[in-house]
Amino acid sequence: MRIESRADFEALQEQARQSAGSHGQQILVCCGTGCLASGSKQVAETFAREVAKRGLDASVGTFVKTTGCHGFCERGPLVALLPSGVLYTKVKPANVEKIIEKTVLGGEVIPSLTYKNPADGERIAAYAEIPFYKHQLRVAMRNIGRIDPTNILDAIAEGAYAGLAKALFEMTPEQVIEEVAVSGQRGRGGAGFNTSRKWRSCRRAPGERRFVLCNGDEGDPGAFKDRSIMEGDPHSVLEGMVIGAWAVGAHEGYIYVRDEYPLAVVHLTIALEQARSHGLLGANIMGTGFDFDVRISRGGGAFVCGESSALMRSLEGKIGEPRAKYVHSTEKGLFDLPTVLNNVETWAGIGAIIDRGGRWFAAMGTERSKGTKAFSLVGKVKNTGLIELPMGTTLRTIIFDIGGGILNDRPFKAVQTGGPSGGCVPEALLDLPVDYERLTEAGSMMGSGGMIVMDDRTCMVDVARYFLKFLTEESCGKCVPCREGLQQLLHIFDRLVEGRGRPDDLQIIERLSHGMQLGSLCELGKSAPNPVLSTLRYFRSEYEAHIHHKACPAGICRELTAYEIVPELCDGCHACFKACPVDAITGTVKELHLIHHDACISCGACFDVCPTAAIRTFPKVELKTEVV
Amino acid sequence: MPTLTVNGKKVTVGNDAVILDAARAAGVHVPTLCQFDGLEPWGGCRLCVVDMWQQGWDADWFKMVTACNHPVADGMRVVTASERVVETRRVVLDLLLARCPETPLIQRLAAEHGIAATSYEPNPTPTDCILCGLCTRVCDHIGVSAIASVNRGWGREIAPPFHEAPPDCIGCLACAEVCPTRCIPYSEGAGKRRIWDKDFEMLCDPVTGEAVITKAQAEHFAGRSGVPQGYFATSDTSKRRVMAATFSKLTVVK
């Protein structure tokens, strides 16, 4: 049905709600990329088959729905049951029959499939009670996991396009921009530029033709919030873009998605078609006479194309390289025409802001960072996954309450925020409220919302080197400081981790880093030294140990680290013997094992498997003196 | 016509001017490598960075920008050699010297900035190419686009497609001539020219017999301009002779 008026839209809303409410029981199977990889497609198919076989869809109104990412990827495949609100984790096709018999038909919870809280070993059945979800507040991800992303009616039943209807029928473009200004929303792509200011400046730019773009080129290692939004609720992104287009007076839009996100592309394509056929996109939207259409452009895989000017060059079909932005893209952007570019998460929040009001959004968060923010929580935490919280939530809450603490209860060392160009925040700053300003002050940044948690088995020099290597490969090479500077930094870090550091290396690193921050053309180069400078700022002694003592205090850098077995702790379980890839360990079961240093490659495999923590690391230099 | 100051000196420049134009008008030298009058500024070498203040900003807050492509504004204040500007140029030249340790131009510029030897790991395979992009930009500008930058980051290089003789090249030598380090090789002789591993037939002046232009270039220019091909094959000597003949027929009125 094509919507020609507000009454049409309201009728469709009503119809969608009734249809959604008609199901007695809903079985929501997470089919986000994470759960799909753990086999959720088979689970969903088994459910559908079983429900059809038993005729439950007709008799008790049971409905199987495949949804987007629930965020708790660590425990996938996830299955949520409505209306009971029970969440089952790590569900296999073999569990399906039992779930239907016991829970769907019998109303009983199956304890073995529920979430086990690692903090106290308690089983928690209710979705909302699980600590991972309890602290969250979802705006951009409001419908993800609740709707079938390939069904527009399902999204409309949950409120999609209500904000658009309000904007088109009740508000002028200026009022829309004002409402976004009241919300105080800032760009979710990382830089945190005020959304309404961007829109206003584009609206004021002279000329007829202008563009609205969505940046879905999320390329940071460990970040996947934009992917989950595009996969799980593509309509929220579209709705935001149509509202934005109405506000700035654009009739053409592009979504730039990285090609490594095939499911996002599929779901966006379906959403575009459905929105068009319902009159929510294309010519004469909702019968108002306003035209706006969106096309999907798939990125070729360059990290730098997430940078706004490089993204626009890439959309134009040119080499994706940044250029000076002395004239703002709101005046001269894509094809040198006025352009608004916002991140996926920014767009996803717009519909809710217009629907519920800017004040509602501004009531959440901190003074200068309003609303909620999505984060990809990964690394050495017990509960990895995708979360959304009010700005100003402390790192401690995120890592220990939501993340459930550090894996294997090892000590926390640092958390890297903001992707490869972000910085490492140490334990002393765990109570830091997370917002744009505080993270920048701490030498890191909001960036894409990636959070990589590190434990004591992390060498900060090695971490900085890892990010440098990533950036060296992703620098476009247009400007000298970024291209040559990153390569030279990597040279120095290669020296450091191999114990060939020189006394003046830290000075050279600092000088070069500052030169890159000042001199680079785009934000990639300007922020590339962040991982280096932040680890130097908080973990300088580790660098000094690498240079002056040829030692890696964390026992990670292979060239500097030796392993040995502490005789008193070894119970002869033979696990290390089996784990060693180079047969450097000798010993028979129930007897003391021995590591042979001449054969050992310091990979740490034995360390990771030892159940009695009998393996310790020590600097290799001590070994050499012993031998001599 | 905006009026601004460059190192305290007041200058008035055109509305479309960039900071580099203003600096030149003020007689202030700003070093550049990837800038070439007549080509779009690119902002890649970062050598022309300057500190800049604009009206409405806090009195002591300056922004570092590249002079080659930043538009001027009325009341702007430009400082071309502040401490951090000079330091940034030093870092850039230090890095370029590591990349091109044997290139005279880079050695000279580095020396002018007080750098005798690079602080970094010198390039084990020295090159003269500083990746300023002038060659590819001039090639685009002529409307040929025979060469381009390939790969990214430190693997970036200038090359024809697939590293083979570029089918679109017209052998005009613009890339070789614009190159600030003269690192694009070519050879000429016996009515032939060779560049980018591609051989070109030269058109010779019908009168003097001098080799003037490649046939491909004359065709390209004739096609773009509508001027007959033969015009491009006239050598400078021939043109001068025609001119001299014309002048000789003129009566000078005292």
Coordinates of C-alpha atoms in Angstrom, one line a residue, chain A residues 99-545:
Chain A
I99 CA 12.2 -25.2 24.0
I100 CA 8.9 -25.5 22.1
E101 CA 7.6 -28.3 24.4
K102 CA 8.8 -26.9 27.7
T103 CA 8.8 -23.1 27.3
V104 CA 6.5 -22.3 24.4
L105 CA 3.8 -24.8 25.3
G106 CA 4.5 -25.5 28.9
G107 CA 5.5 -22.1 30.1
E108 CA 8.5 -23.5 31.9
V109 CA 12.0 -22.1 31.8
I110 CA 14.9 -24.4 30.8
P111 CA 17.7 -23.4 33.3
S112 CA 20.5 -25.0 31.3
L113 CA 19.9 -22.6 28.4
T114 CA 19.6 -19.5 30.4
Y115 CA 22.4 -17.0 31.0
K116 CA 24.8 -17.9 33.8
N117 CA 26.1 -14.8 35.5
P118 CA 29.9 -15.3 35.8
A119 CA 30.0 -13.0 38.9
D120 CA 28.0 -15.4 41.1
G121 CA 27.1 -18.4 39.0
E122 CA 23.4 -17.6 39.2
R123 CA 21.2 -18.4 36.3
I124 CA 19.1 -15.5 35.0
A125 CA 16.2 -16.2 32.7
A126 CA 14.7 -12.8 32.1
Y127 CA 16.2 -10.7 29.3
A128 CA 15.8 -7.4 31.2
E129 CA 17.5 -8.7 34.4
I130 CA 20.8 -9.8 32.8
P131 CA 23.4 -7.3 33.9
F132 CA 24.6 -6.9 30.3
Y133 CA 21.2 -5.4 29.4
K134 CA 20.1 -3.9 32.7
H135 CA 22.4 -0.9 32.5
Q136 CA 21.7 -0.2 28.8
L137 CA 19.5 2.5 27.4
R138 CA 18.8 2.2 23.7
V139 CA 17.9 5.1 21.3
A140 CA 19.7 4.4 18.0
M141 CA 19.3 0.7 18.6
R142 CA 15.8 1.0 19.9
N143 CA 14.2 -1.6 17.7
I144 CA 17.2 -3.8 17.0
G145 CA 16.5 -7.4 18.1
R146 CA 12.7 -6.7 18.4
I147 CA 11.9 -6.3 14.7
D148 CA 12.4 -8.3 11.6
P149 CA 14.7 -6.0 9.6
T150 CA 13.3 -7.2 6.3
N151 CA 9.7 -6.4 7.2
I152 CA 8.8 -2.7 7.1
L153 CA 5.4 -3.3 8.8
D154 CA 7.2 -4.8 11.8
A155 CA 9.4 -1.6 12.0
I156 CA 6.3 0.6 11.6
A157 CA 4.6 -1.3 14.4
E158 CA 7.5 -0.3 16.7
G159 CA 7.3 3.3 15.7
A160 CA 9.4 3.6 12.6
Y161 CA 8.6 6.6 10.3
A162 CA 6.4 8.2 13.1
G163 CA 9.1 10.9 13.4
L164 CA 9.1 11.4 9.7
A165 CA 5.3 11.8 9.6
K166 CA 5.6 14.4 12.4
A167 CA 8.3 16.3 10.6
L168 CA 6.5 16.3 7.2
F169 CA 3.0 17.1 8.5
E170 CA 3.6 19.3 11.5
M171 CA 7.0 20.9 11.2
T172 CA 8.8 23.3 8.8
P173 CA 12.4 22.3 7.9
E174 CA 13.6 25.1 10.2
Q175 CA 11.6 23.6 13.1
V176 CA 13.1 20.2 12.4
I177 CA 16.6 21.7 12.6
E178 CA 15.6 23.6 15.8
E179 CA 14.3 20.3 17.4
V180 CA 17.6 18.6 16.6
A181 CA 19.4 21.6 18.1
V182 CA 17.4 21.3 21.3
S183 CA 18.4 17.6 21.5
G184 CA 22.1 18.7 21.4
Q185 CA 22.9 15.5 19.4
R186 CA 26.5 15.4 18.1
G187 CA 27.9 13.3 15.3
R188 CA 28.3 9.6 16.3
G189 CA 31.1 9.0 13.8
G190 CA 33.6 10.2 16.3
A191 CA 34.4 13.9 15.8
G192 CA 31.3 14.9 17.7
F193 CA 30.3 17.8 15.5
N194 CA 26.9 19.3 16.4
T195 CA 24.3 17.8 14.0
S196 CA 21.9 20.8 13.9
R197 CA 24.8 23.2 13.1
K198 CA 25.8 21.0 10.2
W199 CA 22.3 20.9 8.8
R200 CA 21.7 24.6 9.3
S201 CA 24.9 25.5 7.4
C202 CA 23.9 23.2 4.6
R203 CA 20.4 24.6 4.4
R204 CA 21.8 28.1 4.2
A205 CA 24.3 27.2 1.4
P206 CA 23.2 28.6 -2.0
G207 CA 22.2 26.5 -4.9
E208 CA 19.4 24.1 -5.7
R209 CA 21.0 20.7 -5.7
R210 CA 22.3 19.2 -2.5
F211 CA 23.0 15.8 -1.0
V212 CA 22.4 13.9 2.2
L213 CA 24.9 11.1 2.9
C214 CA 25.2 8.3 5.4
N215 CA 28.6 7.1 6.4
G216 CA 28.5 3.3 6.9
D217 CA 32.2 2.8 6.2
E218 CA 32.9 1.6 9.7
G219 CA 36.5 0.2 9.4
D220 CA 38.0 0.2 12.9
P221 CA 39.2 -3.1 14.1
G222 CA 36.8 -4.3 16.8
A223 CA 33.9 -1.9 15.9
F224 CA 30.6 -3.1 14.6
K225 CA 27.9 -0.8 15.9
D226 CA 27.1 0.7 12.5
R227 CA 26.9 -2.7 10.9
S228 CA 24.5 -3.9 13.5
I229 CA 22.3 -0.9 13.1
M230 CA 22.2 -1.2 9.3
E231 CA 21.5 -5.0 9.5
G232 CA 19.1 -4.9 12.4
D233 CA 17.1 -1.7 11.8
P234 CA 17.8 -0.2 8.4
H235 CA 14.5 1.8 8.5
S236 CA 15.8 3.9 11.4
V237 CA 18.7 5.0 9.2
L238 CA 16.4 5.7 6.2
E239 CA 13.9 7.6 8.4
G240 CA 16.7 9.8 9.7
M241 CA 18.0 10.5 6.2
V242 CA 14.6 11.5 4.9
I243 CA 14.0 13.8 7.8
G244 CA 17.5 15.3 7.3
A245 CA 16.8 15.7 3.6
W246 CA 13.5 17.5 4.4
A247 CA 15.4 19.7 6.8
V248 CA 18.2 20.8 4.4
G249 CA 16.2 20.6 1.2
A250 CA 17.9 17.7 -0.5
H251 CA 16.4 15.3 -3.0
E252 CA 19.2 12.9 -3.4
G253 CA 21.0 10.7 -0.9
Y254 CA 23.7 8.0 -0.7
I255 CA 24.5 5.4 1.8
Y256 CA 28.2 4.5 1.7
V257 CA 28.5 1.0 3.1
R258 CA 31.7 -1.0 3.3
D259 CA 31.6 -4.0 1.0
E260 CA 32.6 -6.3 3.9
Y261 CA 29.1 -5.8 5.3
P262 CA 27.1 -7.9 2.8
L263 CA 24.1 -8.5 5.2
A264 CA 23.9 -4.8 5.8
V265 CA 23.7 -4.2 2.0
V266 CA 21.0 -6.8 1.6
H267 CA 18.9 -5.5 4.4
L268 CA 19.3 -1.9 3.3
T269 CA 18.4 -2.8 -0.2
I270 CA 15.2 -4.5 1.0
A271 CA 14.4 -1.6 3.2
L272 CA 14.8 0.9 0.4
E273 CA 12.5 -1.1 -1.9
Q274 CA 9.9 -1.5 0.8
A275 CA 10.1 2.2 1.8
R276 CA 9.7 3.2 -1.8
S277 CA 6.7 0.9 -2.4
H278 CA 5.0 2.3 0.7
G279 CA 5.6 5.9 -0.4
L280 CA 8.0 6.7 2.4
L281 CA 10.9 7.2 -0.1
G282 CA 11.1 8.4 -3.7
A283 CA 8.7 10.8 -5.3
N284 CA 5.9 12.5 -3.4
I285 CA 6.7 11.1 0.1
M286 CA 3.5 10.4 2.1
G287 CA 1.7 12.5 -0.5
T288 CA 3.4 15.8 0.6
G289 CA 5.0 16.5 -2.7
F290 CA 8.5 16.1 -1.2
D291 CA 10.8 14.0 -3.2
F292 CA 13.9 12.2 -1.9
D293 CA 15.6 9.0 -2.9
V294 CA 18.6 7.1 -1.6
R295 CA 21.1 4.9 -3.4
I296 CA 23.6 2.5 -1.9
S297 CA 27.2 2.8 -2.7
R298 CA 29.5 0.0 -1.7
G299 CA 33.0 1.0 -0.5
G300 CA 36.0 -0.7 -1.9
G301 CA 37.7 -1.5 1.5
A302 CA 39.8 1.5 2.3
F303 CA 39.8 2.6 5.9
V304 CA 40.5 6.2 4.8
C305 CA 37.2 6.3 2.9
G306 CA 35.4 6.7 6.2
E307 CA 37.0 10.2 6.3
S308 CA 34.3 12.6 4.9
S309 CA 36.2 14.2 2.0
A310 CA 37.7 10.8 0.9
L311 CA 34.2 9.3 1.1
M312 CA 32.9 11.9 -1.2
R313 CA 35.7 11.5 -3.6
S314 CA 35.1 7.8 -3.6
L315 CA 31.3 8.4 -4.3
E316 CA 32.3 10.5 -7.2
G317 CA 34.2 7.6 -8.6
K318 CA 37.6 9.0 -8.0
I319 CA 40.5 7.7 -5.8
G320 CA 39.3 7.9 -2.2
E321 CA 41.8 10.4 -0.8
P322 CA 41.1 13.2 1.6
R323 CA 41.4 16.8 0.6
A324 CA 41.6 20.1 2.5
K325 CA 38.3 21.0 4.1
Y326 CA 38.9 24.7 4.4
V327 CA 35.6 25.1 2.6
H328 CA 33.1 23.0 4.6
S329 CA 31.4 20.1 2.8
T330 CA 28.1 21.6 3.9
E331 CA 28.9 24.2 1.2
K332 CA 31.1 22.3 -1.1
G333 CA 30.9 18.5 -0.6
L334 CA 29.9 15.8 -3.0
F335 CA 30.4 17.0 -6.6
D336 CA 31.3 20.4 -5.0
L337 CA 27.7 20.8 -4.0
P338 CA 26.3 21.4 -0.4
T339 CA 26.3 18.1 1.4
V340 CA 25.3 16.7 4.8
L341 CA 27.2 13.6 5.8
N342 CA 26.3 11.9 9.1
N343 CA 27.2 8.6 10.6
V344 CA 24.8 5.6 10.7
E345 CA 24.2 5.9 14.4
T346 CA 23.5 9.7 14.1
W347 CA 20.9 9.1 11.4
A348 CA 19.4 6.2 13.4
G349 CA 18.7 8.6 16.4
I350 CA 17.0 11.3 14.4
G351 CA 13.6 9.6 14.0
A352 CA 13.3 9.2 17.8
I353 CA 14.5 12.7 18.5
I354 CA 11.8 14.2 16.2
D355 CA 9.1 11.7 17.4
R356 CA 9.8 12.1 21.2
G357 CA 11.2 15.6 21.1
G358 CA 14.7 17.1 21.5
R359 CA 14.2 17.7 25.2
W360 CA 13.7 14.0 25.8
F361 CA 17.1 13.3 24.2
A362 CA 18.8 16.1 25.9
A363 CA 17.7 14.9 29.3
M364 CA 20.1 12.0 28.9
G365 CA 23.9 12.2 28.9
T366 CA 26.2 14.9 30.2
E367 CA 26.3 18.7 29.9
R368 CA 28.0 18.8 26.5
S369 CA 27.4 15.2 25.3
K370 CA 23.7 14.5 25.1
G371 CA 21.8 11.3 24.6
T372 CA 23.1 7.8 24.4
K373 CA 26.0 6.2 22.6
A374 CA 26.6 2.8 21.1
F375 CA 29.8 0.9 21.8
S376 CA 31.3 -2.3 20.6
L377 CA 32.7 -3.9 23.8
V378 CA 35.4 -6.4 22.9
G379 CA 38.7 -7.7 24.1
K380 CA 39.4 -9.4 27.5
V381 CA 36.0 -8.9 29.0
K382 CA 33.6 -11.7 30.0
N383 CA 30.6 -10.2 28.1
T384 CA 31.6 -8.9 24.7
G385 CA 29.0 -7.4 22.5
L386 CA 27.2 -4.4 21.4
I387 CA 25.8 -1.9 23.9
E388 CA 24.2 1.5 24.1
L389 CA 24.3 3.7 27.2
P390 CA 23.7 7.2 28.3
M391 CA 26.7 9.5 27.7
G392 CA 28.6 10.0 31.0
T393 CA 28.5 6.3 32.0
T394 CA 31.8 5.5 33.6
L395 CA 34.3 3.1 32.1
R396 CA 34.0 1.0 35.3
T397 CA 30.3 0.4 34.8
I398 CA 30.9 -0.5 31.1
I399 CA 33.7 -2.9 31.8
F400 CA 32.8 -4.4 35.1
D401 CA 29.0 -4.2 35.3
I402 CA 28.0 -4.7 31.7
G403 CA 31.2 -6.4 30.6
G404 CA 31.2 -8.6 33.7
G405 CA 34.8 -7.9 34.4
I406 CA 38.0 -9.2 33.0
L407 CA 38.3 -12.6 31.4
N408 CA 39.6 -15.3 33.8
D409 CA 39.5 -12.5 36.5
R410 CA 42.9 -11.2 35.5
P411 CA 43.8 -7.7 36.5
F412 CA 42.5 -4.9 34.3
K413 CA 45.3 -2.9 32.5
A414 CA 43.8 -0.5 30.0
V415 CA 41.0 0.1 27.6
Q416 CA 41.5 1.3 24.1
T417 CA 38.7 3.5 22.9
G418 CA 38.0 5.2 19.6
G419 CA 39.5 2.6 17.3
P420 CA 43.1 2.7 15.9
S421 CA 43.4 6.4 16.2
G422 CA 42.1 6.4 19.8
G423 CA 44.1 6.0 22.9
C424 CA 44.6 3.7 25.8
V425 CA 43.0 4.7 29.1
P426 CA 44.6 3.2 32.2
E427 CA 43.1 1.8 35.4
A428 CA 43.5 5.1 37.3
L429 CA 40.9 6.6 35.0
L430 CA 38.3 3.9 35.3
D431 CA 35.9 6.2 36.9
L432 CA 36.1 8.6 33.9
P433 CA 32.6 9.4 32.6
V434 CA 32.6 8.6 28.9
D435 CA 31.8 11.6 26.8
Y436 CA 33.5 13.4 23.9
E437 CA 35.4 15.9 26.1
R438 CA 36.6 13.6 28.8
L439 CA 37.9 11.0 26.4
T440 CA 39.8 13.7 24.5
E441 CA 41.3 15.1 27.7
A442 CA 42.5 11.6 28.6
G443 CA 44.4 11.5 25.3
S444 CA 41.9 9.2 23.6
M445 CA 38.7 9.8 21.6
M446 CA 35.1 8.7 21.1
G447 CA 35.8 7.7 17.6
S448 CA 33.6 4.9 16.3
G449 CA 32.7 3.7 19.7
G450 CA 35.1 0.7 19.8
M451 CA 36.2 -0.4 23.2
I452 CA 39.0 -2.9 23.4
V453 CA 39.6 -4.1 27.0
M454 CA 43.1 -5.3 27.9
D455 CA 44.4 -7.3 30.8
D456 CA 47.8 -7.5 32.4
R457 CA 49.0 -9.9 29.7
T458 CA 49.1 -7.0 27.3
C459 CA 52.3 -5.1 26.3
M460 CA 51.4 -1.5 25.7
V461 CA 54.4 -1.1 23.3
D462 CA 53.1 -4.1 21.3
V463 CA 49.5 -2.6 21.3
A464 CA 50.8 0.7 20.0
R465 CA 52.7 -1.2 17.3
Y466 CA 49.6 -3.1 16.3
F467 CA 47.6 0.0 15.7
L468 CA 50.6 1.7 13.9
K469 CA 50.8 -1.3 11.6
F470 CA 47.1 -1.1 10.8
L471 CA 47.3 2.7 10.1
T472 CA 50.5 2.3 8.0
E473 CA 48.6 -0.1 5.8
E474 CA 45.6 2.2 5.7
S475 CA 47.2 5.6 5.2
C476 CA 46.4 6.7 1.7
G477 CA 49.9 8.1 1.3
K478 CA 48.8 11.5 -0.1
C479 CA 50.6 13.6 2.5
V480 CA 54.2 13.3 3.7
P481 CA 53.7 13.3 7.5
C482 CA 51.2 10.5 7.5
R483 CA 52.7 8.3 4.8
E484 CA 56.4 8.7 5.8
G485 CA 55.8 9.4 9.5
L486 CA 53.8 6.2 10.1
Q487 CA 56.3 4.1 8.3
Q488 CA 59.2 5.6 10.4
L489 CA 57.2 5.2 13.6
L490 CA 56.6 1.5 12.7
H491 CA 60.4 1.1 12.1
I492 CA 61.1 2.4 15.6
F493 CA 58.4 0.2 17.2
D494 CA 59.8 -2.8 15.3
R495 CA 63.1 -2.0 17.0
L496 CA 61.5 -1.6 20.4
V497 CA 59.7 -4.9 20.5
E498 CA 62.8 -6.7 19.3
G499 CA 65.0 -5.2 21.9
R500 CA 66.9 -3.0 19.5
G501 CA 65.6 0.2 20.9
R502 CA 67.9 3.2 21.1
P503 CA 68.2 5.6 24.0
D504 CA 66.9 8.6 21.9
D505 CA 64.0 6.6 20.4
L506 CA 61.4 8.1 22.8
Q507 CA 62.5 11.6 21.9
I508 CA 62.3 10.8 18.2
I509 CA 58.8 9.2 18.7
E510 CA 57.5 12.2 20.5
R511 CA 58.9 14.8 18.1
L512 CA 57.6 12.9 15.0
S513 CA 54.2 12.3 16.6
H514 CA 53.7 16.0 17.3
G515 CA 54.8 16.8 13.8
M516 CA 52.3 14.4 12.4
Q517 CA 49.5 15.8 14.6
L518 CA 50.2 19.3 13.4
G519 CA 51.2 18.6 9.8
S520 CA 49.0 15.8 8.5
L521 CA 46.3 16.6 5.9
C522 CA 43.4 14.7 7.4
E523 CA 42.2 13.3 10.7
L524 CA 43.7 9.9 10.0
G525 CA 47.2 11.3 10.1
K526 CA 46.5 13.8 12.7
S527 CA 45.2 11.2 15.1
A528 CA 47.5 8.4 14.1
P529 CA 50.0 9.1 16.9
N530 CA 47.2 8.9 19.6
P531 CA 47.9 5.2 20.5
V532 CA 51.6 6.0 20.7
L533 CA 51.3 9.1 22.8
S534 CA 48.6 7.8 25.1
T535 CA 50.5 4.7 25.9
L536 CA 53.7 6.8 26.4
R537 CA 51.8 9.0 28.7
Y538 CA 50.4 6.3 30.9
F539 CA 52.9 3.5 30.5
R540 CA 56.2 5.2 29.9
S541 CA 58.1 2.8 32.2
E542 CA 57.2 -0.1 29.8
Y543 CA 58.8 1.7 27.0
E544 CA 61.9 2.4 29.1
A545 CA 62.1 -1.2 30.1

